[in-house]
Every structure is written in structure tokens, then in C-alpha cells.
Short mmCIF file of C-alpha atoms and ligand atoms in Angstrom, two decimals:
data_model
loop_
_atom_site.label_atom_id
_atom_site.label_comp_id
_atom_site.label_asym_id
_atom_site.label_seq_id
_atom_site.Cartn_x
_atom_site.Cartn_y
_atom_site.Cartn_z
CA MET A 90 -19.79 -29.71 -3.04
CA ALA A 91 -22.41 -28.88 -0.58
CA THR A 92 -22.38 -25.37 1.10
CA ARG A 93 -23.52 -23.92 4.09
CA ILE A 94 -23.02 -20.42 2.83
CA GLU A 95 -25.34 -17.55 3.77
CA GLY A 96 -23.55 -15.16 1.23
CA ARG A 97 -23.19 -15.69 -2.65
CA VAL A 98 -21.46 -18.54 -4.01
CA LEU A 99 -20.31 -18.30 -7.55
CA ARG A 100 -18.52 -21.12 -9.49
CA ARG A 101 -16.56 -20.75 -12.74
CA GLY A 102 -19.20 -20.84 -15.61
CA ASP A 103 -21.96 -19.20 -13.39
CA TYR A 104 -23.80 -16.47 -15.12
CA HIS A 105 -22.28 -13.82 -12.80
CA TYR A 106 -18.94 -15.38 -12.13
CA GLU A 107 -16.93 -13.33 -14.69
CA SER A 108 -18.35 -9.91 -13.81
CA ARG A 109 -17.62 -10.67 -10.35
CA ARG A 110 -14.24 -11.81 -10.89
CA ARG A 111 -13.50 -8.63 -12.79
CA GLU A 112 -14.89 -6.34 -10.10
CA ALA A 113 -12.74 -8.14 -7.66
CA CYS A 114 -9.75 -6.26 -9.01
CA TRP A 115 -9.97 -2.17 -8.85
CA HIS A 116 -8.38 -1.39 -12.05
CA SER A 117 -9.08 -2.81 -15.54
CA ALA A 118 -5.99 -5.00 -16.16
CA VAL A 119 -7.60 -7.91 -14.55
CA PRO A 120 -5.08 -10.87 -14.39
CA GLU A 121 -5.92 -13.94 -16.36
CA ARG A 122 -6.15 -15.99 -13.30
CA TYR A 123 -9.49 -17.68 -12.21
CA PRO A 124 -10.55 -18.88 -9.01
CA GLU A 125 -12.73 -21.91 -9.18
CA VAL A 126 -15.23 -20.60 -6.64
CA ILE A 127 -15.90 -17.04 -5.60
CA VAL A 128 -17.54 -16.80 -1.93
CA LEU A 129 -19.21 -13.57 -1.10
CA ALA A 130 -19.13 -13.87 2.77
CA ASN A 131 -21.88 -12.31 4.65
CA ASN A 132 -20.32 -13.06 8.21
CA GLU A 133 -17.77 -14.88 9.87
CA ASP A 134 -19.57 -18.27 9.76
CA ASP A 135 -19.51 -17.93 5.96
CA VAL A 136 -15.65 -17.61 6.03
CA VAL A 137 -15.41 -21.13 8.19
CA ALA A 138 -17.86 -22.83 5.70
CA ALA A 139 -15.74 -21.33 2.77
CA VAL A 140 -12.43 -22.65 4.20
CA GLN A 141 -14.36 -26.15 4.53
CA LEU A 142 -15.46 -25.70 1.04
CA ALA A 143 -11.76 -25.46 -0.05
CA ARG A 144 -10.81 -28.34 1.83
CA GLU A 145 -13.42 -30.65 0.67
CA GLY A 146 -12.74 -29.32 -2.97
CA GLY A 147 -8.97 -29.85 -2.81
CA LEU A 148 -8.59 -26.13 -3.66
CA GLN A 149 -6.36 -23.45 -2.32
CA ILE A 150 -7.91 -20.22 -0.63
CA ALA A 151 -7.17 -16.52 -1.60
CA VAL A 152 -8.61 -13.73 0.23
CA ARG A 153 -9.92 -10.24 -0.86
CA SER A 154 -11.05 -7.35 1.24
CA GLY A 155 -11.12 -4.43 -0.90
CA GLY A 156 -9.48 -5.54 -4.26
CA HIS A 157 -6.56 -2.85 -4.12
CA SER A 158 -3.80 -5.10 -4.60
CA TRP A 159 -2.30 -3.66 -7.75
CA SER A 160 -0.95 -7.11 -9.22
CA GLY A 161 -4.35 -8.62 -8.09
CA SER A 162 -2.56 -10.90 -5.77
CA HIS A 163 -6.03 -12.40 -4.63
CA LEU A 164 -7.17 -13.52 -8.12
CA ARG A 165 -5.38 -17.10 -8.34
CA ASP A 166 -6.05 -20.30 -10.41
CA GLY A 167 -7.58 -23.26 -8.50
CA THR A 168 -8.75 -21.52 -5.63
CA VAL A 169 -11.76 -20.58 -3.53
CA LEU A 170 -11.70 -16.49 -3.37
CA ILE A 171 -13.16 -15.46 -0.19
CA ASP A 172 -14.51 -11.87 -0.75
CA LEU A 173 -14.98 -10.25 2.56
CA SER A 174 -15.99 -6.85 1.07
CA ASN A 175 -19.30 -7.23 3.09
CA LEU A 176 -17.75 -7.60 6.19
CA ARG A 177 -17.68 -4.02 7.42
CA HIS A 178 -18.72 -3.60 11.19
CA VAL A 179 -16.90 -1.19 13.05
CA ALA A 180 -17.21 -0.62 16.96
CA VAL A 181 -15.67 2.29 18.48
CA ASP A 182 -14.86 2.61 22.30
CA LYS A 183 -13.94 6.50 22.69
CA GLU A 184 -12.94 6.26 26.29
CA ALA A 185 -10.56 3.34 25.88
CA MET A 186 -9.52 4.89 22.54
CA THR A 187 -9.76 1.47 20.69
CA ALA A 188 -12.03 0.17 18.08
CA THR A 189 -12.44 -3.15 16.30
CA ALA A 190 -13.03 -2.98 12.36
CA GLN A 191 -13.95 -5.65 9.93
CA PRO A 192 -11.61 -5.98 6.92
CA GLY A 193 -13.96 -4.75 4.22
CA ILE A 194 -14.51 -1.07 5.59
CA LYS A 195 -12.69 1.49 3.85
CA GLY A 196 -10.05 3.46 5.62
CA SER A 197 -11.64 6.58 4.37
CA GLU A 198 -14.96 5.18 5.80
CA LEU A 199 -13.45 4.49 9.20
CA ASN A 200 -11.91 7.93 9.50
CA THR A 201 -15.14 9.64 8.73
CA LEU A 202 -16.72 7.76 11.74
CA LEU A 203 -13.77 8.48 13.94
CA ALA A 204 -13.75 12.36 13.08
CA GLU A 205 -17.14 12.47 14.31
CA GLN A 206 -15.65 11.72 17.85
CA ASP A 207 -12.50 13.50 17.40
CA LEU A 208 -10.58 10.46 17.19
CA PHE A 209 -7.98 9.09 14.33
CA PHE A 210 -6.67 6.15 12.86
CA PRO A 211 -3.55 6.15 10.32
CA THR A 212 -5.35 5.17 7.11
CA GLY A 213 -4.13 5.35 3.56
CA HIS A 214 -3.89 8.12 1.08
CA CYS A 215 -6.70 7.07 -1.26
CA THR A 216 -10.25 6.96 -0.54
CA GLY A 217 -10.93 3.59 -2.05
CA VAL A 218 -8.30 1.34 -0.08
CA SER A 219 -9.97 -1.24 2.43
CA ILE A 220 -8.39 -1.86 5.63
CA GLY A 221 -7.94 -5.60 5.15
CA GLY A 222 -5.12 -5.89 2.91
CA TYR A 223 -3.69 -2.37 3.93
CA LEU A 224 -3.15 -3.42 7.60
CA LEU A 225 -1.75 -6.81 6.76
CA GLN A 226 1.25 -5.37 4.37
CA GLY A 227 2.04 -2.41 6.71
CA GLY A 228 -0.08 0.59 5.90
CA PHE A 229 1.29 3.82 4.77
CA ALA A 230 -1.03 6.60 6.03
CA TRP A 231 -1.78 10.19 6.46
CA ALA A 232 0.48 11.43 9.08
CA GLY A 233 1.83 7.97 9.13
CA ARG A 234 5.39 8.88 10.19
CA ASP A 235 4.15 9.90 13.70
CA TYR A 236 2.50 6.41 14.22
CA GLY A 237 4.97 4.12 12.12
CA PRO A 238 3.26 1.68 9.60
CA ALA A 239 -0.50 1.46 10.52
CA CYS A 240 -0.19 -2.36 11.46
CA MET A 241 1.66 -0.82 14.63
CA SER A 242 -1.68 0.29 15.84
CA VAL A 243 -2.92 -3.06 15.53
CA THR A 244 -3.34 -4.82 18.86
CA GLY A 245 -5.10 -8.11 17.98
CA ILE A 246 -6.82 -10.10 15.22
CA ASP A 247 -9.68 -12.62 14.91
CA VAL A 248 -8.87 -15.07 12.20
CA VAL A 249 -10.10 -18.13 10.66
CA THR A 250 -7.35 -20.66 10.25
CA ALA A 251 -6.45 -23.21 7.52
CA ASN A 252 -8.26 -25.87 9.62
CA GLY A 253 -11.33 -23.73 9.75
CA GLU A 254 -11.04 -22.72 13.38
CA ARG A 255 -11.86 -19.15 14.63
CA VAL A 256 -8.93 -17.73 16.88
CA HIS A 257 -7.84 -14.57 18.46
CA ALA A 258 -4.18 -13.61 18.18
CA ASP A 259 -2.50 -10.83 19.97
CA GLU A 260 0.86 -10.34 21.96
CA THR A 261 -0.35 -12.72 24.66
CA GLN A 262 -2.01 -15.58 22.64
CA ASN A 263 -1.28 -16.98 19.15
CA ALA A 264 1.63 -14.38 19.27
CA ASP A 265 3.33 -15.93 16.34
CA LEU A 266 0.21 -15.49 14.12
CA PHE A 267 -0.01 -11.89 15.42
CA TRP A 268 3.45 -11.29 14.60
CA ALA A 269 2.90 -12.66 11.15
CA ALA A 270 -0.26 -10.55 10.54
CA ARG A 271 1.77 -7.20 10.86
CA GLY A 272 3.66 -7.36 7.84
CA ALA A 273 2.98 -10.62 5.80
CA GLY A 274 0.55 -9.06 3.36
CA PRO A 275 -0.52 -10.95 0.66
CA GLY A 276 1.79 -14.01 2.07
CA PHE A 277 -0.67 -14.24 5.40
CA PHE A 278 -1.94 -17.53 5.81
CA ALA A 279 -5.25 -17.16 7.42
CA VAL A 280 -8.32 -15.04 7.22
CA VAL A 281 -8.70 -11.96 9.37
CA THR A 282 -12.26 -11.18 10.03
CA ARG A 283 -11.53 -8.37 12.42
CA PHE A 284 -8.96 -6.16 13.70
CA TYR A 285 -8.50 -4.59 17.08
CA VAL A 286 -6.89 -1.19 16.99
CA LYS A 287 -5.53 1.47 19.00
CA LEU A 288 -7.05 5.18 18.18
CA TYR A 289 -5.49 8.60 18.33
CA SER A 290 -6.84 12.07 19.28
CA ARG A 291 -7.22 13.88 16.06
CA ARG A 292 -4.79 16.88 15.72
CA ARG A 293 -6.68 19.98 15.19
CA VAL A 294 -4.91 21.50 12.08
CA THR A 295 -3.98 19.76 8.99
CA MET A 296 -2.38 22.38 6.55
CA ASN A 297 -0.87 22.08 3.19
CA SER A 298 1.39 23.76 0.78
CA GLY A 299 1.59 23.04 -2.85
CA TYR A 300 4.56 23.94 -5.35
CA PHE A 301 4.75 23.10 -8.84
CA TRP A 302 7.56 23.10 -11.60
CA PRO A 303 8.19 22.07 -14.85
CA ALA A 304 10.44 19.20 -15.19
CA PRO A 305 13.62 21.01 -15.97
CA PHE A 306 13.68 21.83 -12.12
CA ALA A 307 13.12 18.44 -11.04
CA GLN A 308 17.14 17.88 -9.96
CA ASP A 309 16.97 20.83 -7.50
CA VAL A 310 13.71 19.89 -6.21
CA TYR A 311 14.44 16.21 -5.52
CA ARG A 312 17.66 16.73 -4.04
CA PHE A 313 16.23 19.29 -1.83
CA VAL A 314 13.47 16.54 -0.56
CA HIS A 315 16.06 14.16 -0.09
CA GLU A 316 18.05 16.60 2.10
CA ILE A 317 15.22 17.87 4.28
CA GLY A 318 13.21 14.68 4.43
CA ARG A 319 14.38 13.22 7.68
CA ARG A 320 14.42 16.41 9.50
CA THR A 321 11.03 18.18 8.57
CA PRO A 322 7.95 16.91 10.74
CA THR A 323 5.90 17.58 7.49
CA GLU A 324 4.91 15.01 5.01
CA ILE A 325 6.00 15.49 1.71
CA ASN A 326 4.39 14.08 -1.25
CA LEU A 327 6.38 14.91 -4.45
CA MET A 328 4.75 13.81 -7.57
CA CYS A 329 5.79 13.72 -11.13
CA VAL A 330 2.99 13.41 -13.81
CA ARG A 331 2.09 14.91 -17.22
CA ASP A 332 -0.27 17.80 -16.64
CA PRO A 333 -2.02 20.44 -18.84
CA MET A 334 -0.22 23.22 -16.56
CA THR A 335 2.97 22.09 -18.55
CA ASN A 336 1.34 21.44 -21.70
CA HIS A 337 1.20 17.75 -20.72
CA GLU A 338 5.06 17.61 -20.47
CA PRO A 339 6.04 16.29 -16.92
CA LEU A 340 5.22 18.53 -14.02
CA ILE A 341 6.91 18.19 -10.55
CA ALA A 342 4.06 18.77 -7.75
CA LEU A 343 5.32 19.33 -4.25
CA ASN A 344 2.94 18.90 -1.65
CA ALA A 345 3.66 19.35 1.93
CA THR A 346 1.40 18.56 4.61
CA ALA A 347 1.57 19.63 8.39
CA PHE A 348 -0.31 17.95 11.13
CA THR A 349 -0.37 20.23 14.26
CA ASP A 350 -2.58 21.67 16.89
CA THR A 351 -2.17 25.18 15.97
CA GLU A 352 -2.08 27.03 12.71
CA GLU A 353 0.80 29.19 13.67
CA GLU A 354 2.77 25.83 14.42
CA ALA A 355 1.86 24.36 10.87
CA ARG A 356 2.85 27.53 8.99
CA GLU A 357 6.29 27.42 10.80
CA GLN A 358 6.86 23.77 9.85
CA LEU A 359 5.73 24.57 6.05
CA ALA A 360 8.12 27.53 6.00
CA VAL A 361 11.08 25.39 5.25
CA TYR A 362 9.73 24.83 1.60
CA GLU A 363 10.24 28.43 0.91
CA SER A 364 14.08 27.73 1.02
CA CYS A 365 14.02 25.15 -2.07
CA PRO A 366 16.68 26.17 -4.53
CA ALA A 367 14.01 26.11 -7.31
CA ARG A 368 11.66 28.30 -5.40
CA SER A 369 12.20 31.09 -7.81
CA HIS A 370 11.17 29.11 -10.74
CA VAL A 371 7.83 27.71 -9.54
CA LEU A 372 4.77 28.06 -11.85
CA THR A 373 2.48 28.45 -9.30
CA THR A 374 1.85 27.80 -5.60
CA ARG A 375 -0.87 27.06 -2.95
CA LEU A 376 0.51 28.22 0.50
CA ASN A 377 -0.63 27.14 3.76
CA GLU A 378 -4.20 25.98 2.96
CA VAL A 379 -6.27 24.60 6.06
CA SER A 380 -7.73 21.38 4.93
CA ASP A 381 -8.28 17.65 6.19
CA THR A 382 -7.21 14.50 4.82
CA GLY A 383 -10.60 13.59 3.18
CA THR A 384 -10.35 16.61 0.98
CA LEU A 385 -6.37 16.00 0.34
CA SER A 386 -7.34 12.44 -0.83
CA ARG A 387 -10.28 13.35 -3.01
CA VAL A 388 -8.61 16.51 -4.51
CA GLY A 389 -4.86 15.66 -4.58
CA THR A 390 -4.71 11.74 -4.55
CA ASP A 391 -7.65 9.87 -6.00
CA PRO A 392 -7.51 11.83 -9.53
CA HIS A 393 -4.27 9.94 -10.08
CA TYR A 394 -6.12 6.58 -9.80
CA ASP A 395 -8.64 5.94 -12.35
CA GLU A 396 -10.23 2.57 -12.32
CA THR A 397 -10.99 2.42 -15.94
CA LYS A 398 -7.13 2.43 -16.80
CA ARG A 399 -4.99 -0.58 -16.80
CA TYR A 400 -2.23 -0.24 -13.98
CA LEU A 401 1.15 -1.80 -12.89
CA ALA A 402 2.81 -0.30 -9.74
CA ASP A 403 6.39 -0.89 -8.37
CA ASN A 404 8.44 0.83 -5.65
CA MET A 405 11.63 1.04 -3.55
CA TRP A 406 12.86 2.26 -0.13
CA THR A 407 16.09 4.28 -0.17
CA HIS A 408 18.46 6.41 1.53
CA ALA A 409 20.59 7.05 -1.49
CA SER A 410 21.64 10.54 -2.19
CA PHE A 411 19.38 11.69 -5.07
CA ASP A 412 22.41 12.50 -7.28
CA ASP A 413 22.83 8.70 -7.57
CA LEU A 414 19.09 8.49 -8.45
CA TRP A 415 19.22 11.14 -11.11
CA PRO A 416 20.45 9.43 -14.18
CA ASN A 417 17.73 6.93 -14.35
CA PHE A 418 15.21 9.42 -13.45
CA GLU A 419 16.61 11.78 -16.20
CA ALA A 420 16.21 8.91 -18.53
CA MET A 421 12.59 8.25 -17.42
CA LEU A 422 11.57 11.86 -17.87
CA LYS A 423 12.22 11.58 -21.56
CA THR A 424 9.85 8.55 -21.95
CA TRP A 425 7.34 9.40 -19.22
CA PRO A 426 3.94 7.56 -20.23
CA PRO A 427 0.53 9.67 -20.37
CA ALA A 428 -1.26 10.85 -17.29
CA PRO A 429 -2.33 9.35 -14.87
CA SER A 430 0.97 7.55 -14.93
CA HIS A 431 3.01 8.94 -12.20
CA MET A 432 5.84 8.56 -9.64
CA VAL A 433 5.13 9.74 -5.91
CA VAL A 434 8.11 10.34 -3.53
CA PHE A 435 7.25 10.30 0.23
CA ASN A 436 9.77 11.14 3.16
CA TRP A 437 9.31 8.36 5.89
CA GLY A 438 12.41 8.16 7.88
CA TYR A 439 12.07 10.63 10.72
CA GLU A 440 14.14 11.38 13.93
CA GLY A 441 11.34 11.16 16.03
CA GLN A 442 9.60 8.06 14.92
CA PRO A 443 8.12 5.60 17.16
CA GLU A 444 10.13 2.62 18.18
CA ARG A 445 9.26 -0.59 15.92
CA PRO A 446 7.88 -3.59 17.77
CA SER A 447 8.81 -7.15 16.80
CA MET A 448 6.75 -7.85 13.72
CA ALA A 449 6.99 -9.18 10.29
CA TYR A 450 6.88 -5.75 8.82
CA SER A 451 10.77 -4.97 8.80
CA VAL A 452 12.07 -3.19 5.60
CA GLU A 453 11.72 0.40 5.52
CA ASP A 454 13.88 3.70 4.98
CA ASP A 455 14.20 7.41 4.87
CA VAL A 456 12.61 7.99 1.32
CA TYR A 457 9.80 5.92 -0.75
CA TYR A 458 9.48 6.01 -4.31
CA GLY A 459 6.37 4.55 -5.73
CA LEU A 460 6.06 4.18 -9.86
CA TYR A 461 2.57 3.83 -11.43
CA ALA A 462 1.99 3.35 -15.00
CA ALA A 463 -1.53 3.59 -16.43
CA TRP A 464 -2.66 2.99 -19.90
CA THR A 465 -5.83 1.74 -21.75
CA ASP A 466 -5.13 -0.23 -24.55
CA PRO A 467 -4.25 -4.19 -23.80
CA ALA A 468 -1.76 -4.06 -26.47
CA ASP A 469 0.46 -1.59 -24.57
CA ASP A 470 0.59 -4.16 -21.35
CA GLN A 471 4.08 -5.40 -22.21
CA ARG A 472 5.56 -1.92 -22.97
CA TYR A 473 4.53 -0.41 -19.65
CA THR A 474 5.29 -3.32 -17.64
CA ARG A 475 8.63 -3.11 -18.88
CA TRP A 476 8.82 0.69 -18.51
CA VAL A 477 8.26 0.29 -14.86
CA THR A 478 9.96 -2.92 -13.99
CA ASP A 479 13.09 -1.95 -15.86
CA HIS A 480 13.40 1.60 -14.51
CA MET A 481 12.80 0.30 -10.88
CA ARG A 482 15.39 -2.61 -11.48
CA ALA A 483 17.94 0.17 -12.81
CA TRP A 484 17.56 1.69 -9.08
CA GLU A 485 18.10 -1.56 -7.21
CA PRO A 486 21.83 -0.66 -6.49
CA PHE A 487 20.28 2.13 -4.31
CA ALA A 488 17.38 0.48 -2.80
CA SER A 489 17.00 -1.10 0.45
CA GLY A 490 13.93 -2.85 -0.46
CA ILE A 491 10.18 -2.58 -1.26
CA GLN A 492 6.89 -2.19 0.40
CA LEU A 493 4.14 -4.70 -0.26
CA ALA A 494 1.61 -1.93 -0.82
CA ASP A 495 2.94 -1.37 -4.33
CA GLU A 496 4.41 -4.65 -5.22
CA ASN A 497 5.22 -5.84 -8.49
CA LEU A 498 6.45 -9.39 -7.40
CA VAL A 499 5.28 -11.22 -10.29
CA ASN A 500 7.79 -9.33 -12.49
CA ARG A 501 10.39 -8.21 -9.92
CA PRO A 502 10.61 -10.14 -6.62
CA TYR A 503 12.43 -7.99 -4.20
CA ARG A 504 13.45 -7.96 -0.72
CA PHE A 505 10.12 -6.82 1.37
CA VAL A 506 10.99 -8.16 4.77
CA THR A 507 14.59 -8.93 6.36
CA ASP A 508 15.90 -12.39 5.32
CA GLU A 509 15.42 -13.42 9.14
CA ASN A 510 11.61 -12.49 9.17
CA LEU A 511 10.97 -14.11 5.64
CA ARG A 512 12.69 -17.36 7.31
CA ARG A 513 10.24 -16.73 10.50
CA LEU A 514 7.42 -16.32 8.36
CA ASP A 515 7.93 -19.59 6.24
CA THR A 516 8.36 -21.23 9.79
CA HIS A 517 4.93 -19.91 11.05
CA ARG A 518 3.24 -20.70 7.89
CA ALA A 519 4.21 -24.37 8.02
CA ALA A 520 2.90 -24.63 11.72
CA TRP A 521 -0.37 -22.60 10.71
CA ASP A 522 -0.96 -23.73 7.29
CA PRO A 523 0.97 -27.04 6.98
CA GLU A 524 -0.98 -28.11 3.93
CA GLY A 525 -0.34 -24.94 2.02
CA LEU A 526 -4.01 -24.17 1.82
CA PHE A 527 -3.42 -20.44 1.45
CA VAL A 528 -1.84 -18.94 -1.57
CA SER A 529 1.12 -16.81 -0.94
CA TRP A 530 3.09 -13.88 -2.45
CA LEU A 531 3.11 -13.84 -6.21
CA GLY A 532 6.92 -13.96 -6.23
CA ARG A 533 9.63 -13.86 -3.47
CA PRO A 534 13.38 -12.77 -3.14
CA VAL A 535 15.98 -15.10 -2.90
CA LEU A 536 17.37 -15.27 0.87
CA ARG A 537 21.12 -13.96 0.73
CA THR A 538 22.22 -17.18 2.16
CA ASP A 539 20.45 -19.09 -0.48
CA ALA A 540 22.12 -16.88 -3.39
CA ALA A 541 25.37 -18.77 -4.54
CA ASP A 542 28.04 -16.10 -4.59
CA THR A 543 27.47 -12.46 -3.46
CA GLY A 544 26.45 -10.50 -0.57
CA GLU A 545 24.29 -8.31 -2.65
CA VAL A 546 20.45 -8.10 -2.33
CA PRO A 547 19.26 -10.99 -4.74
CA VAL A 548 16.19 -11.18 -6.61
CA ALA A 549 14.08 -13.74 -8.71
CA GLY A 550 12.21 -16.76 -7.65
CA ALA A 551 8.43 -17.50 -7.45
CA SER A 552 6.63 -18.71 -4.34
CA ASP A 553 3.53 -20.44 -5.77
C1 LIG B 251 -5.36 3.49 -5.57
C2 LIG B 251 -4.61 2.96 -4.42
C3 LIG B 251 -4.14 3.51 -3.37
C4 LIG B 251 -3.42 2.98 -2.65
N1 LIG B 251 -3.06 3.89 -1.58
C5 LIG B 251 -2.25 3.14 -0.32
C6 LIG B 251 -1.73 4.09 0.59
O1 LIG B 251 -2.08 5.16 0.81
N2 LIG B 251 -1.36 3.41 1.72
C7 LIG B 251 -0.88 2.01 1.67
O2 LIG B 251 -0.31 1.61 2.57
N3 LIG B 251 -1.28 1.41 0.59
C8 LIG B 251 -1.96 1.85 -0.36
N4 LIG B 251 -2.35 1.19 -1.41
C9 LIG B 251 -2.06 -0.26 -1.57
C10 LIG B 251 -3.08 -0.91 -0.68
O3 LIG B 251 -2.98 -0.78 0.76
C11 LIG B 251 -2.67 -2.45 -0.80
O4 LIG B 251 -2.94 -3.01 -2.21
C12 LIG B 251 -3.83 -3.29 0.10
O5 LIG B 251 -3.59 -4.77 -0.09
C13 LIG B 251 -5.27 -2.95 -0.28
O6 LIG B 251 -6.00 -3.49 0.50
P1 LIG B 251 -7.38 -4.34 0.14
O7 LIG B 251 -8.16 -4.83 1.29
O8 LIG B 251 -8.11 -3.49 -0.80
O9 LIG B 251 -6.51 -5.62 -0.65
P2 LIG B 251 -7.04 -6.85 -1.43
O10 LIG B 251 -6.48 -6.46 -2.68
O11 LIG B 251 -8.55 -7.30 -1.00
O12 LIG B 251 -6.08 -7.78 -0.76
C14 LIG B 251 -4.60 -7.84 -0.97
C15 LIG B 251 -4.01 -8.96 -0.45
O13 LIG B 251 -4.15 -9.07 0.99
C16 LIG B 251 -4.71 -10.23 1.68
N5 LIG B 251 -5.73 -10.03 2.23
C17 LIG B 251 -6.57 -9.24 2.20
N6 LIG B 251 -7.52 -9.02 3.25
C18 LIG B 251 -7.27 -10.32 4.04
C19 LIG B 251 -7.70 -10.66 5.06
N7 LIG B 251 -8.95 -10.12 5.76
N8 LIG B 251 -7.42 -11.76 5.65
C20 LIG B 251 -6.32 -12.39 5.21
N9 LIG B 251 -5.74 -11.89 3.86
C21 LIG B 251 -6.10 -10.73 3.42
C22 LIG B 251 -4.77 -11.33 0.62
O14 LIG B 251 -3.60 -12.03 0.47
C23 LIG B 251 -4.74 -10.39 -0.75
O15 LIG B 251 -4.41 -10.97 -1.83
C24 LIG B 251 -3.12 1.72 -2.64
C25 LIG B 251 -3.62 0.88 -3.55
C26 LIG B 251 -4.08 1.40 -4.50
C27 LIG B 251 -4.86 0.54 -5.78
#
């Protein structure tokens, strides 16, 4: 196979192949799936050449931007893996409040650049996440409730298609491809080399309050969060994790953040947490601290994501009452895995949320539960995979779907877009990638109409 690629090309068996394959996954449970070729693209022409390389070699294509897929969705057998981590160019038009950004840039880097100009883009809670995979699957951001999933702030994309063509897609040209790019996530069927995005004015004040309880008060705290989640304009990050503060028993940490223009307004918004029924039992608090999202990521979020550990994530959207969720949670608390394993709950549904456009992203709800097990020994893989998967399965009667950000599709395929949108994605894929060059989701739910009997949300099935 001859190549015209300026960047690095590593074939299976090459000296640096295995280290690069391992580095392609952000944590240490690297899946036993082996691309035939890894192409580290230097530019968009390299992407076109990599697509040709796959076609000539009869291989499929997988794409990586930042490698933060928990399941290593980009590591697939029999593929050319196109790694876009070197495509990192950003151009900001302050007056127009727009930018173009390549997929390899990290959200935190983008926001640091924007902050210098008093601008803002809704990027993820962790410092390391690149915008490529993040924007394709939706994008759950700091202050995200005010803007909707971050893909709503994407106005166009440049892509390389399955036949190696470079095309632009937006609301007016190649609109079906643009529709799919906002929500298809790891099931997208082209390579995005550039995003066109809307920017926002940066709110002046980011204020955070933290409350910490031992697990026996969990029920009161979670019920309170479910009750106020929709009506508070503040963003709730409710975490359960073993912690030294509770002698390594599960700790319940409620962090609430207000994004406002004045400190007074932020303090008013955060005052609601003083009415939590478990307030008097709190171990400690940090109240009304002025901060910024970079600091909140570094101090509050990043320490829970240790790349030397093995991870499995799973999640659900729900609007159930917490009392329905409590029995499973109570059981989980008795077998909670060691730190940094944790569960995070966000409030998402919001009276004032912006109207959603037509896009593939279509499943969301009032409250989000993300469950993350982290461990060290490969001998524990099955144990923790079961712990996460079985507990999330136990909550299925109360779930309206999952988010692709924290998907566990290989073990538990579950509804991530509406049935109608899943069919529409299949149709667009057939048109843009008729030979199935691009790999798809690691698993997919069975459509309701394909399920033989019930009207329940069905599960199971794998796409590749
Ligand atoms: C520690 C951690 C924290 C996270 N925090 C958040 C958060 O706060 N909010 C949130 O919404 N999500 C979060 N996520 C989830 C994260 O957004 C997704 O895993 C996302 O896919 C990561 O982006 P990436 O570029 O690193 O993806 P990659 O792992 O590189 O790619 C994931 C998949 O996306 C597709 N893809 C990626 N780039 C392209 C491209 N340019 N063109 C075509 N297809 C592409 C591929 O199919 C690939 O398999 C977090 C994940 C981790 C591990």
C-alpha cells in the first residue's frame, strides 16, 4: 500500500505501533482491538490520503480526536485508525462571535484562548477532553444548561467523506450530514476536520458552593436534588465517592455552581442549598466561593479521572422520583468500589432551556446519572464491569435513555437517540457511506418496532 501521507503511518507489527495504540486510549484498560494501520494526520490532505489508504487496503475506518471514549470506540480490528490529535488550529472572530476549531484541540485549551477575549464556548467538565468526539456526541458542558448540548452551538463542519471528498455541511448544504453530526457520536460516518461554532459572552461571575455528607444522609440529599433540579438556575454536581473525610466510606459531595453577572445574584441563586433537609448534618462546607471553570475542572473534576487506572462508565437520563431509585442506590452503597470510582448526578432539564433544533441528538431528561468504576488489576475487569453494568441495568425501568458521552454500549446497548432518529441516521449513513467504510457504535438498541412483543424500551444487539 503506497501512501502520500505527511504524518506518521504505523502498521501492525511496527516498532512504535503498540505504544501508539495504547496511547490512543486515555485510560489503561485499553481494549484488545487492533487497527491494521494508525495514521497520525498532520493536515486535512493526510485525512483524504488515509481514507484512500483504507479503500485500497479493503479496511474500515475509525477516527480518534482526543481518545477520551471510555470504551475505546475508536480502537477497532481491521481498520485504519485516523488520529486527528495534531489537528488543533483555532481561529476566533470576536466581532462575529464565531470560531473555527479543529477536532484535536481540547475544550479547556479552547476556553483558555476564548477567555482572553472575554468569550465562552460550552466545553466539558474535564481538562483533557478534545472537542472532536465531544461535539459529535452532544457535549455536556460547564454552564451547559443555558446553551443546550454543545453541539447546538455548532453551525457547520468540514468533513472528509467515505469517498475521500472534502465537503462542507451546515443547515443549507449537505444538511443531512450536518443533522447527523450533531448527535451521532461514535456512529458518525465521515471525518470532521473542522467545526464552525457560535461563541457567547463570558458571564462575569462563576460562584461555587460545596456541601459534604457521610452516606447515611444520601437519601435526603438526593431527594432534595431531584426536587429542586429543574427549578434552580444553578448547575448541580452531586458526587458519591469513597473519601478520606469519611474514613474511606462513601462521601456525598454536593457542588453547586452559579454563572451570573453579579456576585449578589450568584449568592441569591446558591442560597437554595441552605434549605437542604440534611443541612444540619453536613460534615463541612465551602460556601459562595468565586472561581472559574478551569479551576473547578482542575480541583473538583480532574482528580476523579486517573489515566493510570482502568475505567468503565455507564449512565442514564431520568425524571423518576428519587424514591424509585433509592433501593438500587442503597444496595450499591454497600459494595461501592474504591476511589476514584464514583457516581455523578447533574441536573439538566430546565424551565428556561433553549429550544432544540432538529438534530440527531434527541434523548435527554431532567436528571443525569453517570457511574464510573476505576480499578488497577486486570483480574478485576469482570467484577467491575458487572458492578457498573448490572446496577445501571437495575435502573432501566426508570431511565429514558443514555448519553453517548459515557456510553457502555458494548455491554449494555441502550436508547441514545429516538427510534425515529436512529432510523434516519441509518438512512443517511447508507447514502454517505454505502460501503460501510466507517465503523459504527459498539452496540445499538433494538428499535421498538423491531422488538417482538412489548412497548418497553428494548435493549441488546451489536452493530458491527
Ligand atoms: C475523563 C473524561 C471526562 C469527560 N467529561 C465529559 C464532559 O464533561 N462532558 C461530556 O459531554 N463528555 C465528557 N466526556 C466524554 C467525552 O466527551 C467523549 O468520550 C468524547 O467522545 C471524547 O472526545 P474525544 O475527541 O476525546 O473522543 P475520541 O475518543 O477521540 O473519539 C470518540 C469517537 O468519536 C468519533 N470521533 C471523534 N473525533 C471524530 C472526528 N473528528 N470525526 C469523526 N468522528 C470522530 C469516533 O467515532 C470515535 O470513536 C468525558 C470523558 C472522559 C474520559
